[in-house]
Short mmCIF file of C-alpha atoms in Angstrom, two decimals:
data_model
loop_
_atom_site.label_atom_id
_atom_site.label_comp_id
_atom_site.label_asym_id
_atom_site.label_seq_id
_atom_site.Cartn_x
_atom_site.Cartn_y
_atom_site.Cartn_z
CA MET A 29 -31.81 -5.34 1.09
CA SER A 30 -28.34 -6.24 2.34
CA VAL A 31 -25.13 -4.42 1.46
CA HIS A 32 -22.06 -6.54 0.65
CA LEU A 33 -18.52 -5.18 0.38
CA ILE A 34 -16.11 -7.56 -1.31
CA ASN A 35 -12.32 -7.40 -1.56
CA PRO A 36 -11.55 -9.67 -4.54
CA SER A 37 -8.46 -11.88 -4.62
CA ASP A 38 -7.24 -14.95 -6.48
CA ASN A 39 -5.14 -15.96 -3.49
CA SER A 40 -6.75 -16.88 -0.17
CA PHE A 41 -4.51 -17.70 2.79
CA GLY A 42 -6.99 -17.93 5.68
CA THR A 43 -4.99 -15.21 7.44
CA ALA A 44 -3.85 -11.83 6.13
CA VAL A 45 -0.92 -9.67 7.13
CA ILE A 46 -2.68 -6.28 6.84
CA THR A 47 -6.36 -5.35 6.87
CA PRO A 48 -7.80 -4.09 3.55
CA ARG A 49 -8.70 -0.71 4.97
CA TRP A 50 -11.19 0.30 2.29
CA LEU A 51 -13.60 -2.46 3.36
CA PHE A 52 -13.98 -1.01 6.83
CA VAL A 53 -14.01 2.63 5.71
CA LEU A 54 -16.88 2.01 3.28
CA ALA A 55 -18.61 0.06 6.04
CA ALA A 56 -18.48 3.32 8.03
CA ALA A 57 -19.82 5.19 4.98
CA THR A 58 -22.82 2.86 4.66
CA PRO A 59 -25.97 4.62 5.96
CA ALA A 60 -27.22 3.22 9.27
CA SER A 61 -30.66 2.83 7.72
CA MET A 62 -29.26 0.00 5.58
CA GLY A 63 -27.85 -1.95 8.50
CA ASP A 64 -24.32 -3.30 8.91
CA PRO A 65 -22.77 -4.36 5.60
CA ILE A 66 -21.56 -7.93 5.04
CA LEU A 67 -17.79 -7.85 4.54
CA VAL A 68 -15.93 -10.44 2.45
CA ASP A 69 -12.14 -10.38 2.19
CA GLU A 70 -11.11 -12.95 -0.40
CA SER A 71 -7.50 -12.80 0.77
CA LEU A 72 -8.92 -14.82 3.68
CA GLU A 73 -11.48 -17.06 1.95
CA GLN A 74 -13.27 -16.99 -1.39
CA LEU A 75 -16.78 -15.57 -1.73
CA ASP A 76 -19.75 -17.92 -1.43
CA PRO A 77 -22.12 -16.53 -4.12
CA ASN A 78 -25.09 -18.11 -2.32
CA THR A 79 -24.81 -15.44 0.38
CA ILE A 80 -25.95 -12.82 -2.17
CA HIS A 81 -29.68 -12.44 -2.81
CA GLY A 82 -31.87 -10.57 -5.25
CA GLY A 83 -32.20 -6.88 -4.37
CA ASP A 84 -28.87 -6.76 -2.46
CA VAL A 85 -26.17 -4.20 -3.24
CA VAL A 86 -22.64 -5.53 -3.85
CA GLY A 87 -19.71 -3.11 -3.70
CA ILE A 88 -16.43 -4.30 -5.25
CA SER A 89 -13.18 -2.33 -5.14
CA VAL A 90 -10.61 -3.17 -7.80
CA HIS A 91 -7.01 -2.32 -8.51
CA THR A 92 -5.26 -3.54 -11.64
CA GLY A 93 -3.96 -6.71 -10.01
CA ASN A 94 -7.37 -8.01 -8.93
CA ALA A 95 -9.60 -6.47 -11.62
CA LEU A 96 -10.25 -9.73 -13.47
CA ARG A 97 -11.28 -11.52 -10.28
CA GLY A 98 -13.38 -8.48 -9.36
CA TYR A 99 -15.28 -8.78 -12.63
CA GLN A 100 -15.91 -12.48 -11.94
CA VAL A 101 -17.35 -11.54 -8.54
CA GLY A 102 -19.52 -8.91 -10.25
CA LYS A 103 -20.86 -11.56 -12.63
CA PHE A 104 -21.75 -13.82 -9.69
CA ALA A 105 -23.56 -10.95 -7.97
CA HIS A 106 -25.43 -9.97 -11.14
CA GLU A 107 -26.57 -13.55 -11.68
CA ARG A 108 -27.93 -13.55 -8.12
CA GLY A 109 -30.01 -10.44 -8.89
CA ALA A 110 -27.93 -7.90 -6.96
CA THR A 111 -27.08 -4.33 -7.87
CA VAL A 112 -23.35 -4.29 -8.66
CA VAL A 113 -21.20 -1.25 -7.84
CA TYR A 114 -17.48 -0.79 -8.50
CA GLY A 115 -14.89 1.56 -7.08
CA GLY A 116 -11.15 1.72 -6.46
CA ILE A 117 -8.12 2.94 -8.38
CA HIS A 118 -8.65 0.76 -11.46
CA ALA A 119 -12.34 1.63 -11.76
CA THR A 120 -11.38 5.31 -11.47
CA LEU A 121 -8.87 4.99 -14.31
CA PHE A 122 -11.06 2.78 -16.55
CA PRO A 123 -14.66 3.65 -15.61
CA GLU A 124 -16.07 2.03 -18.76
CA GLU A 125 -14.49 -1.37 -18.12
CA PRO A 126 -16.63 -2.54 -15.15
CA PHE A 127 -19.75 -1.86 -17.23
CA GLU A 128 -18.35 -3.77 -20.21
CA ARG A 129 -16.85 -6.72 -18.33
CA GLY A 130 -18.02 -6.69 -14.71
CA TRP A 131 -21.81 -6.36 -14.99
CA ALA A 132 -21.68 -3.00 -13.23
CA ASP A 133 -24.85 -1.05 -12.50
CA ALA A 134 -23.02 1.93 -11.00
CA LEU A 135 -19.49 3.10 -10.27
CA VAL A 136 -17.72 5.46 -7.85
CA LYS A 137 -14.66 7.34 -9.07
CA GLY A 138 -12.12 8.73 -6.61
CA ASP A 139 -12.61 8.80 -2.84
CA GLY A 140 -15.58 6.80 -1.60
CA ASP A 141 -15.94 8.17 1.94
CA VAL A 142 -18.84 10.43 0.95
CA ALA A 143 -19.92 9.20 -2.50
CA TRP A 144 -20.64 5.62 -1.35
CA GLY A 145 -23.32 6.73 1.09
CA ARG A 146 -24.86 9.06 -1.49
CA LEU A 147 -25.05 6.22 -4.02
CA LEU A 148 -26.70 3.85 -1.54
CA ARG A 149 -29.33 6.42 -0.60
CA ASP A 150 -30.04 6.95 -4.29
CA ILE A 151 -30.45 3.20 -4.77
CA GLN A 152 -32.94 3.14 -1.89
CA ALA A 153 -34.83 5.99 -3.53
CA GLY A 154 -34.77 4.32 -6.94
CA CYS A 155 -32.85 7.16 -8.62
CA ALA A 156 -29.26 5.91 -8.78
CA ALA A 157 -26.96 7.35 -11.43
CA LYS A 158 -24.33 5.41 -13.37
CA ILE A 159 -21.25 7.36 -12.28
CA TYR A 160 -20.56 9.05 -8.94
CA GLU A 161 -17.64 11.45 -8.64
CA GLY A 162 -15.99 10.98 -5.26
CA GLY A 163 -13.22 13.45 -6.07
CA LYS A 164 -10.27 14.11 -3.76
CA LEU A 165 -11.62 14.85 -0.30
CA GLU A 166 -9.87 17.06 2.21
CA GLY A 167 -8.36 15.26 5.18
CA ASP A 168 -11.05 16.26 7.64
CA GLN A 169 -13.58 14.33 5.51
CA PHE A 170 -11.70 11.02 5.74
CA LEU A 171 -13.74 8.47 7.66
CA ALA A 172 -12.52 6.29 10.51
CA ALA A 173 -12.99 2.59 9.80
CA ARG A 174 -15.68 0.33 11.32
CA TRP A 175 -13.27 -1.96 13.15
CA ASP A 176 -16.14 -3.44 15.14
CA LEU A 177 -16.97 -5.42 11.98
CA MET A 178 -13.49 -6.93 11.65
CA GLN A 179 -12.62 -10.58 12.29
CA THR A 180 -9.85 -9.78 14.75
CA ASP A 181 -8.44 -13.31 14.67
CA LYS A 182 -7.71 -13.14 10.93
CA TYR A 183 -5.25 -10.24 10.66
CA MET A 184 -1.76 -9.59 12.00
CA TRP A 185 -1.66 -5.84 11.39
CA ALA A 186 -4.44 -3.29 11.33
CA SER A 187 -4.21 -0.23 9.07
CA VAL A 188 -4.87 3.47 9.63
CA GLN A 189 -4.51 6.21 7.05
CA THR A 190 -3.15 9.63 7.99
CA ILE A 191 -2.61 11.27 4.60
CA ARG A 192 -3.46 10.81 0.91
CA GLY A 193 -1.48 11.96 -2.10
CA CYS A 194 2.23 12.13 -2.92
CA PRO A 195 4.16 15.16 -4.24
CA LYS A 196 6.57 12.98 -6.24
CA HIS A 197 6.06 11.92 -9.85
CA CYS A 198 7.80 8.54 -10.23
CA SER A 199 7.23 7.13 -13.71
CA PHE A 200 6.09 3.69 -12.47
CA CYS A 201 3.58 4.96 -9.87
CA SER A 202 -0.01 6.12 -10.37
CA VAL A 203 -0.61 7.52 -6.87
CA TRP A 204 0.35 11.08 -7.77
CA ARG A 205 -2.21 11.00 -10.57
CA THR A 206 -5.07 9.20 -8.81
CA ASP A 207 -4.64 10.69 -5.32
CA GLY A 208 -3.00 13.93 -6.39
CA GLN A 209 0.34 15.58 -5.64
CA LYS A 210 -1.07 17.85 -2.95
CA PRO A 211 -0.92 16.06 0.43
CA ARG A 212 -4.38 15.82 2.00
CA GLN A 213 -3.76 15.34 5.68
CA ARG A 214 -6.18 13.93 8.21
CA PRO A 215 -6.32 15.79 11.57
CA PHE A 216 -4.11 13.91 14.00
CA GLU A 217 -6.85 13.75 16.64
CA SER A 218 -9.02 11.45 14.54
CA VAL A 219 -5.99 9.31 13.69
CA ILE A 220 -5.17 8.81 17.36
CA ASP A 221 -8.80 8.05 18.22
CA GLU A 222 -8.85 5.28 15.61
CA ILE A 223 -5.54 3.83 16.79
CA VAL A 224 -6.79 3.78 20.37
CA ASP A 225 -9.89 1.92 19.19
CA LEU A 226 -7.66 -0.71 17.58
CA ARG A 227 -5.42 -1.10 20.64
CA ARG A 228 -8.52 -1.56 22.77
CA ARG A 229 -9.40 -4.48 20.47
CA GLY A 230 -6.00 -6.15 20.83
CA PHE A 231 -4.01 -4.73 17.89
CA ARG A 232 -0.60 -3.33 18.72
CA PHE A 233 0.91 -3.66 15.22
CA ILE A 234 -0.50 -1.00 12.92
CA ALA A 235 0.39 0.02 9.37
CA LEU A 236 0.09 3.72 8.69
CA ALA A 237 -1.25 3.06 5.20
CA ASP A 238 -0.18 6.31 3.57
CA ASP A 239 0.96 7.07 0.04
CA ASN A 240 3.93 8.92 1.54
CA PHE A 241 4.34 9.52 5.28
CA TYR A 242 7.04 12.11 4.48
CA PRO A 243 5.12 14.62 2.33
CA VAL A 244 7.41 17.63 2.82
CA THR A 245 11.16 17.38 2.30
CA LEU A 246 13.84 19.82 3.39
CA THR A 247 14.52 20.40 -0.30
CA ASP A 248 10.87 21.38 -0.83
CA LEU A 249 11.19 24.01 1.89
CA ARG A 250 14.50 25.31 0.57
CA LEU A 251 13.21 25.68 -2.97
CA ALA A 252 10.03 27.46 -1.84
CA ARG A 253 12.12 29.90 0.22
CA ASP A 254 14.59 30.45 -2.63
CA GLN A 255 11.60 31.32 -4.86
CA ASN A 256 10.23 33.63 -2.15
CA ASN A 257 6.94 31.74 -2.46
CA LEU A 258 5.66 32.63 0.99
CA GLU A 259 2.25 31.00 0.51
CA ARG A 260 3.86 27.69 -0.38
CA VAL A 261 6.33 27.97 2.51
CA GLU A 262 3.39 28.44 4.88
CA PHE A 263 1.55 25.43 3.44
CA LEU A 264 4.64 23.22 3.60
CA LEU A 265 5.40 24.21 7.19
CA GLN A 266 1.81 23.66 8.21
CA THR A 267 1.81 20.20 6.64
CA ARG A 268 5.14 19.37 8.27
CA ASN A 269 4.03 20.67 11.66
CA GLU A 270 0.94 18.48 11.55
CA ARG A 271 3.20 15.47 10.95
CA PHE A 272 5.21 16.31 14.06
CA ALA A 273 2.04 16.86 16.09
CA LEU A 274 0.79 13.41 15.04
CA MET A 275 4.09 11.76 15.95
CA ALA A 276 4.15 13.52 19.32
CA GLU A 277 0.74 11.98 20.10
CA LEU A 278 1.79 8.56 18.82
CA ALA A 279 4.68 8.70 21.28
CA LYS A 280 2.18 8.93 24.17
CA LEU A 281 0.42 5.66 23.26
CA PRO A 282 1.23 2.35 24.99
CA LYS A 283 4.90 1.56 24.48
CA ASP A 284 4.21 -1.93 23.16
CA MET A 285 2.71 -0.48 19.98
CA VAL A 286 4.59 -0.84 16.69
CA PHE A 287 3.92 1.23 13.58
CA PHE A 288 5.04 0.71 9.97
CA THR A 289 4.66 3.12 7.07
CA GLN A 290 6.01 4.22 3.67
CA ILE A 291 8.46 7.06 3.04
CA THR A 292 10.88 8.30 0.37
CA MET A 293 14.66 8.04 0.50
CA GLU A 294 14.94 11.80 1.02
CA SER A 295 13.78 11.41 4.61
CA ALA A 296 17.25 10.01 5.42
CA GLU A 297 18.49 13.60 5.08
CA ASP A 298 16.08 14.79 7.78
CA PRO A 299 17.37 13.50 11.14
CA GLU A 300 14.84 15.54 13.13
CA TYR A 301 12.00 13.77 11.32
CA LEU A 302 13.56 10.32 11.72
CA ASP A 303 14.08 10.92 15.45
CA ALA A 304 10.42 11.94 15.79
CA MET A 305 9.45 8.71 14.02
CA ARG A 306 11.55 6.70 16.47
CA ARG A 307 9.93 8.40 19.47
CA ALA A 308 6.54 7.64 17.91
CA ASN A 309 7.37 3.90 17.81
CA ILE A 310 7.38 3.88 14.02
CA LYS A 311 9.75 0.95 13.77
CA GLY A 312 9.81 0.36 10.04
CA ALA A 313 9.03 1.78 6.62
CA LEU A 314 8.85 0.70 3.01
CA VAL A 315 11.40 2.79 1.13
CA GLY A 316 11.39 2.89 -2.65
CA VAL A 317 15.00 2.29 -3.65
CA GLU A 318 13.92 1.02 -7.11
CA ALA A 319 17.37 0.90 -8.75
CA VAL A 320 20.99 0.84 -7.61
CA THR A 321 22.53 2.64 -10.61
CA PRO A 322 22.22 6.27 -11.73
CA GLU A 323 20.96 5.11 -15.13
CA GLY A 324 18.19 3.01 -13.56
CA LEU A 325 17.07 5.85 -11.29
CA LYS A 326 16.93 8.26 -14.21
CA ALA A 327 14.81 5.75 -16.15
CA VAL A 328 12.07 5.86 -13.47
CA TYR A 329 12.21 9.63 -12.84
CA LYS A 330 13.71 9.01 -9.42
CA ASP A 331 17.12 10.59 -9.78
CA PHE A 332 16.63 12.34 -6.44
CA ASN A 333 17.74 8.98 -4.96
CA TYR A 334 21.42 8.14 -4.52
CA SER A 335 23.21 5.09 -5.93
CA GLY A 336 26.21 2.93 -5.09
CA ASP A 337 28.05 3.46 -1.78
CA ARG A 338 26.16 6.69 -1.13
CA LEU A 339 22.92 4.69 -1.33
CA VAL A 340 24.28 2.17 1.17
CA GLN A 341 25.14 4.99 3.57
CA GLN A 342 21.71 6.52 3.14
CA LEU A 343 19.95 3.21 3.86
CA GLN A 344 22.15 2.64 6.90
CA THR A 345 21.10 6.08 8.18
CA PHE A 346 17.58 4.77 8.73
CA ARG A 347 18.87 1.96 10.95
CA LYS A 348 21.00 4.41 12.96
CA HIS A 349 17.78 6.26 13.75
CA GLY A 350 15.96 3.10 14.82
CA LEU A 351 14.01 2.59 11.59
CA HIS A 352 13.96 -0.80 9.87
CA VAL A 353 13.70 -0.60 6.09
CA LEU A 354 11.68 -2.72 3.69
CA GLY A 355 13.60 -1.86 0.55
CA SER A 356 11.70 -2.02 -2.74
CA PHE A 357 13.69 -2.78 -5.90
CA ILE A 358 12.55 -3.01 -9.55
CA PHE A 359 14.01 -5.35 -12.14
CA GLY A 360 13.50 -5.20 -15.90
CA LEU A 361 14.39 -1.55 -16.41
CA PRO A 362 15.84 -0.83 -19.87
CA THR A 363 19.22 -0.08 -18.28
CA ASP A 364 19.39 -3.41 -16.40
CA LYS A 365 22.06 -5.96 -17.27
CA PRO A 366 22.60 -9.52 -15.96
CA SER A 367 25.08 -8.10 -13.47
CA THR A 368 22.38 -5.75 -12.07
CA PHE A 369 20.68 -8.60 -10.18
CA ASP A 370 23.75 -9.64 -8.17
CA ALA A 371 24.67 -6.01 -7.59
CA THR A 372 21.20 -5.29 -6.22
CA VAL A 373 21.02 -8.16 -3.74
CA GLU A 374 24.60 -7.51 -2.62
CA LEU A 375 23.76 -3.88 -1.98
CA ALA A 376 20.60 -4.84 -0.06
CA LEU A 377 22.64 -7.20 2.14
CA LYS A 378 25.46 -4.69 2.60
CA ALA A 379 23.05 -1.89 3.49
CA ASP A 380 21.49 -4.11 6.16
CA VAL A 381 17.90 -3.54 5.05
CA THR A 382 15.63 -5.62 7.27
CA PHE A 383 13.24 -6.75 4.55
CA ALA A 384 13.26 -6.38 0.78
CA GLN A 385 10.97 -6.92 -2.17
CA PHE A 386 12.16 -7.43 -5.73
CA VAL A 387 9.50 -6.78 -8.35
CA MET A 388 9.53 -7.08 -12.12
CA MET A 389 8.86 -3.92 -14.09
CA THR A 390 5.12 -3.67 -14.79
CA PRO A 391 3.48 -0.74 -16.62
CA PHE A 392 0.55 0.04 -14.33
CA PRO A 393 -2.38 2.09 -15.69
CA GLY A 394 -2.24 5.74 -14.78
CA THR A 395 1.56 5.84 -14.82
CA VAL A 396 3.92 7.61 -17.20
CA ASP A 397 5.40 4.21 -18.11
CA PHE A 398 1.99 2.82 -19.06
CA GLY A 399 1.09 5.82 -21.18
CA ARG A 400 4.37 5.60 -23.09
CA TRP A 401 4.04 1.83 -23.58
CA GLU A 402 0.38 2.00 -24.64
CA LYS A 403 1.25 4.62 -27.25
CA GLU A 404 4.09 2.46 -28.58
CA GLN A 405 1.76 -0.53 -28.88
CA SER A 406 -1.22 1.32 -30.34
CA ALA A 407 -0.48 0.60 -34.01
CA ASP A 408 -0.15 -3.18 -33.72
CA PRO A 409 -0.58 -4.51 -30.15
CA ARG A 410 0.25 -8.12 -29.40
CA MET A 411 -2.94 -10.14 -28.89
CA ILE A 412 -3.38 -13.00 -26.39
CA ALA A 413 -6.70 -14.87 -26.34
CA GLY A 414 -8.20 -11.95 -28.26
CA ILE A 415 -7.06 -9.38 -25.68
CA PRO A 416 -4.45 -6.71 -26.47
CA ILE A 417 -1.35 -6.89 -24.30
CA THR A 418 -2.06 -3.31 -23.19
CA ARG A 419 -5.04 -4.74 -21.29
CA TYR A 420 -2.97 -7.51 -19.73
CA TRP A 421 -5.03 -7.59 -16.53
CA LEU A 422 -7.92 -9.05 -18.54
CA ILE A 423 -5.83 -11.99 -19.77
CA PRO A 424 -6.47 -15.16 -17.71
CA THR A 425 -3.68 -15.70 -15.19
CA ALA A 426 -2.72 -19.10 -16.60
CA ILE A 427 -1.70 -17.61 -19.95
CA ARG A 428 -0.76 -14.10 -18.91
CA PRO A 429 2.85 -13.18 -19.78
CA LYS A 430 5.30 -12.60 -16.94
CA MET A 431 6.48 -9.35 -18.46
CA PHE A 432 4.78 -6.99 -20.86
CA THR A 433 7.43 -4.58 -22.07
CA PRO A 434 10.29 -6.03 -24.14
CA HIS A 435 13.79 -5.66 -22.71
CA PRO A 436 16.64 -4.58 -25.01
CA SER A 437 19.09 -7.29 -23.89
CA MET A 438 17.29 -9.98 -21.82
CA THR A 439 14.29 -12.23 -22.32
CA SER A 440 11.31 -12.20 -19.97
CA GLU A 441 12.21 -15.71 -18.76
CA GLU A 442 15.75 -14.66 -17.95
CA ILE A 443 14.55 -11.65 -15.97
CA ARG A 444 11.99 -13.78 -14.12
CA ASP A 445 14.54 -16.46 -13.25
CA ARG A 446 17.14 -13.96 -12.11
CA THR A 447 14.54 -12.12 -10.02
CA GLN A 448 13.55 -15.38 -8.33
CA GLU A 449 17.21 -16.12 -7.58
CA VAL A 450 17.51 -12.73 -5.88
CA TRP A 451 14.46 -13.48 -3.69
CA ASP A 452 15.96 -16.87 -2.82
CA ARG A 453 19.32 -15.40 -1.89
CA PHE A 454 17.98 -12.56 0.24
CA TYR A 455 15.52 -14.81 2.08
CA GLU A 456 17.67 -17.91 2.58
CA PHE A 457 17.55 -19.02 6.21
CA GLY A 458 21.09 -17.99 7.16
CA ALA A 459 20.59 -14.45 5.92
CA ILE A 460 17.22 -14.16 7.68
CA TRP A 461 18.65 -15.48 10.95
CA LYS A 462 21.50 -12.99 10.79
CA ARG A 463 19.08 -10.09 10.24
CA SER A 464 16.82 -11.33 13.05
CA ALA A 465 19.52 -10.37 15.56
CA CYS A 466 17.98 -6.89 15.51
CA THR A 467 15.08 -8.15 17.66
CA PRO A 468 15.15 -7.94 21.48
CA THR A 469 13.94 -11.43 22.47
CA LEU A 470 13.98 -15.02 21.23
CA ARG A 471 10.21 -14.88 20.70
CA ALA A 472 10.63 -11.77 18.58
CA ARG A 473 13.43 -13.45 16.65
CA VAL A 474 11.20 -16.42 15.84
CA ALA A 475 8.48 -14.00 14.74
CA PHE A 476 10.99 -12.24 12.50
CA VAL A 477 11.98 -15.51 10.81
CA LEU A 478 8.36 -16.58 10.30
CA LEU A 479 7.33 -13.18 8.96
CA SER A 480 10.30 -13.14 6.57
CA LYS A 481 9.41 -16.57 5.21
CA LEU A 482 5.74 -15.61 4.99
CA TYR A 483 6.53 -12.40 3.12
CA ARG A 484 8.75 -14.27 0.71
CA GLN A 485 6.06 -16.94 0.07
CA MET A 486 3.18 -14.51 -0.33
CA TYR A 487 4.89 -11.94 -2.51
CA ALA A 488 7.56 -13.86 -4.40
CA GLY A 489 6.09 -17.34 -4.37
CA THR A 490 2.64 -16.36 -5.62
CA GLY A 491 3.49 -13.31 -7.66
CA ILE A 492 4.42 -12.47 -11.20
CA SER A 493 8.04 -13.57 -10.79
CA THR A 494 7.24 -17.26 -10.44
CA ASP A 495 5.57 -20.10 -12.32
CA SER A 496 2.23 -21.86 -11.74
CA ALA A 497 3.68 -24.96 -10.03
CA ARG A 498 5.65 -22.85 -7.60
CA ARG A 499 2.61 -20.62 -6.96
CA LYS A 500 0.50 -23.64 -5.96
CA LYS A 501 3.13 -24.92 -3.54
CA ALA A 502 3.74 -21.42 -2.18
CA LYS A 503 0.04 -20.90 -1.43
CA LYS A 504 -0.08 -24.06 0.65
CA TRP A 505 2.97 -23.13 2.69
CA ALA A 506 1.89 -19.49 3.00
CA ARG A 507 -1.48 -20.53 4.45
CA TRP A 508 0.19 -22.67 7.12
CA THR A 509 2.89 -20.10 7.90
CA ALA A 510 0.34 -17.28 8.10
CA SER A 511 -1.74 -19.12 10.70
CA GLN A 512 1.34 -19.70 12.87
CA THR A 513 2.73 -16.19 12.45
CA ARG A 514 -0.54 -14.50 13.41
CA LYS A 515 -0.39 -16.09 16.86
CA ILE A 516 2.85 -14.28 17.57
CA PHE A 517 1.32 -10.93 16.63
CA GLN A 518 -1.65 -11.36 18.94
CA ALA A 519 -1.81 -8.92 21.83
CA LYS A 520 -3.97 -8.66 24.89
CA ALA A 521 -6.86 -6.26 24.43
CA MET A 522 -6.77 -3.00 26.41
CA PRO A 523 -10.45 -2.08 26.88
CA GLU A 524 -9.48 0.39 29.58
CA LEU A 525 -7.48 2.56 27.15
CA ARG A 526 -9.07 5.92 26.37
CA SER A 527 -8.42 8.66 23.83
CA PRO A 528 -7.36 12.07 25.07
CA VAL A 529 -10.05 14.73 25.40
CA TRP A 530 -9.20 16.98 22.49
CA GLU A 531 -9.50 20.73 22.59
CA PRO A 532 -11.36 22.05 19.51
CA ARG A 533 -9.10 23.96 17.19
CA PRO A 534 -10.14 26.54 14.59
CA LYS A 535 -9.66 25.66 10.95
CA THR A 536 -7.44 27.45 8.49
CA HIS A 537 -8.08 27.68 4.75
CA SER A 538 -6.58 24.18 4.34
CA GLY A 539 -8.72 22.63 7.07
CA LEU A 540 -6.02 22.35 9.76
CA THR A 541 -4.90 24.60 12.58
CA GLN A 542 -1.64 26.48 12.30
CA LEU A 543 0.54 24.72 14.86
CA THR A 544 3.38 26.44 16.66
CA HIS A 545 6.15 23.84 16.24
CA THR A 546 8.14 24.76 13.13
CA PRO A 547 10.98 22.26 12.71
CA GLY A 548 13.34 22.62 9.79
CA ARG A 549 13.42 26.45 9.77
#
């Protein structure tokens, strides 16, 4: 029996920007008695079904965007006589669907760090159940990835997770429902050990693949104190202190290392935190701007963000603290007008964000937006190829609509075309070259230009905001650009690097030690 772990994708570029972390974490969760799993990342190359044999176990993780391809992979595996197992966010939200459409034999809901190994042992023993509840594990149960199984010449950035969950409740995001609103923080010692392992292998660019690297805001602390909720104050301070302890250790790593993560706009109001990020060599972060008007922010339950000139000032604050922003903007909100598109790209350019992504409004399962939309459509949903529009991920890509929710004043085609124009304007060569001046050397500047073009091709040129002809051309160029860009991100391995010898620390009720540093008091 062989174990296969497959990351499904319709788009294969030969090289990937960031490692799909779940592949290597579940590899670590695979019992040693079953040998090393066979890992297939279809963002690199498509699966060869002939590598699967009768009696094998095939694990497939799906999110909404790759669910249809995941079910095709499951069909291939079933036809080869393998046991097919699904997991991931989409399988957690729709546990019946992989059985109905993906030839599933079993399924893991929630975190797989522990449940995957239990399922495999049950398969060995011939007593596997249909559904395994992985739940929401505490941070000290998160597994380090098996990076020894990675093709190191295929990825630009490695990925390490430090925390799961997000305390926010944005209407377009499912993370706070699937991963929970209580931050579940991994002890910083295990994070550093994993990062050292990656640097030893030649990776100096690492994404801290967290739902929200800034889990405790100054407003959270103020409100808890105003309510005299001492237990919550203690929890928030403990969580915050652990963040600072992690960043203090990151700052001790080789100075050539570069980290990237994801945070909320509110962190711009916390200069102590931003300065700690800078010392930790966290050079960039994806920041959810979403909309540039008060009406748009209210529509997505994100009115804690600023708009207009105040938003520009807030975004510029990140740069003043040495943090480059990948700004994320959403188009197609009910409050959007034709003028919104120009206003958005002009604000992004004025605010000097280093990178930007412009996505069309999509109601993702598990979100408030999806629930509202599904309810509205329940009486008479639009059907495409016999599939209700509320299950759009099951519609073949060639005939899948570009947008799913009707807009009160613009057509889907108009929104798509205007979104594409925004991508084109932000990523035209002159604008990229101007932004690349932030880099210290000519080599770094060339890398910046290549990465910008690659990002634009991979995410705008092959995504929902473009047409099939443009997608085909974009894939070809993205494959070539990716192979060239990866060479610039290569680093010399540091096999001599060692992790610190950690002192054991007693656990508190939340699994972490009460640290003494209490910033933000």
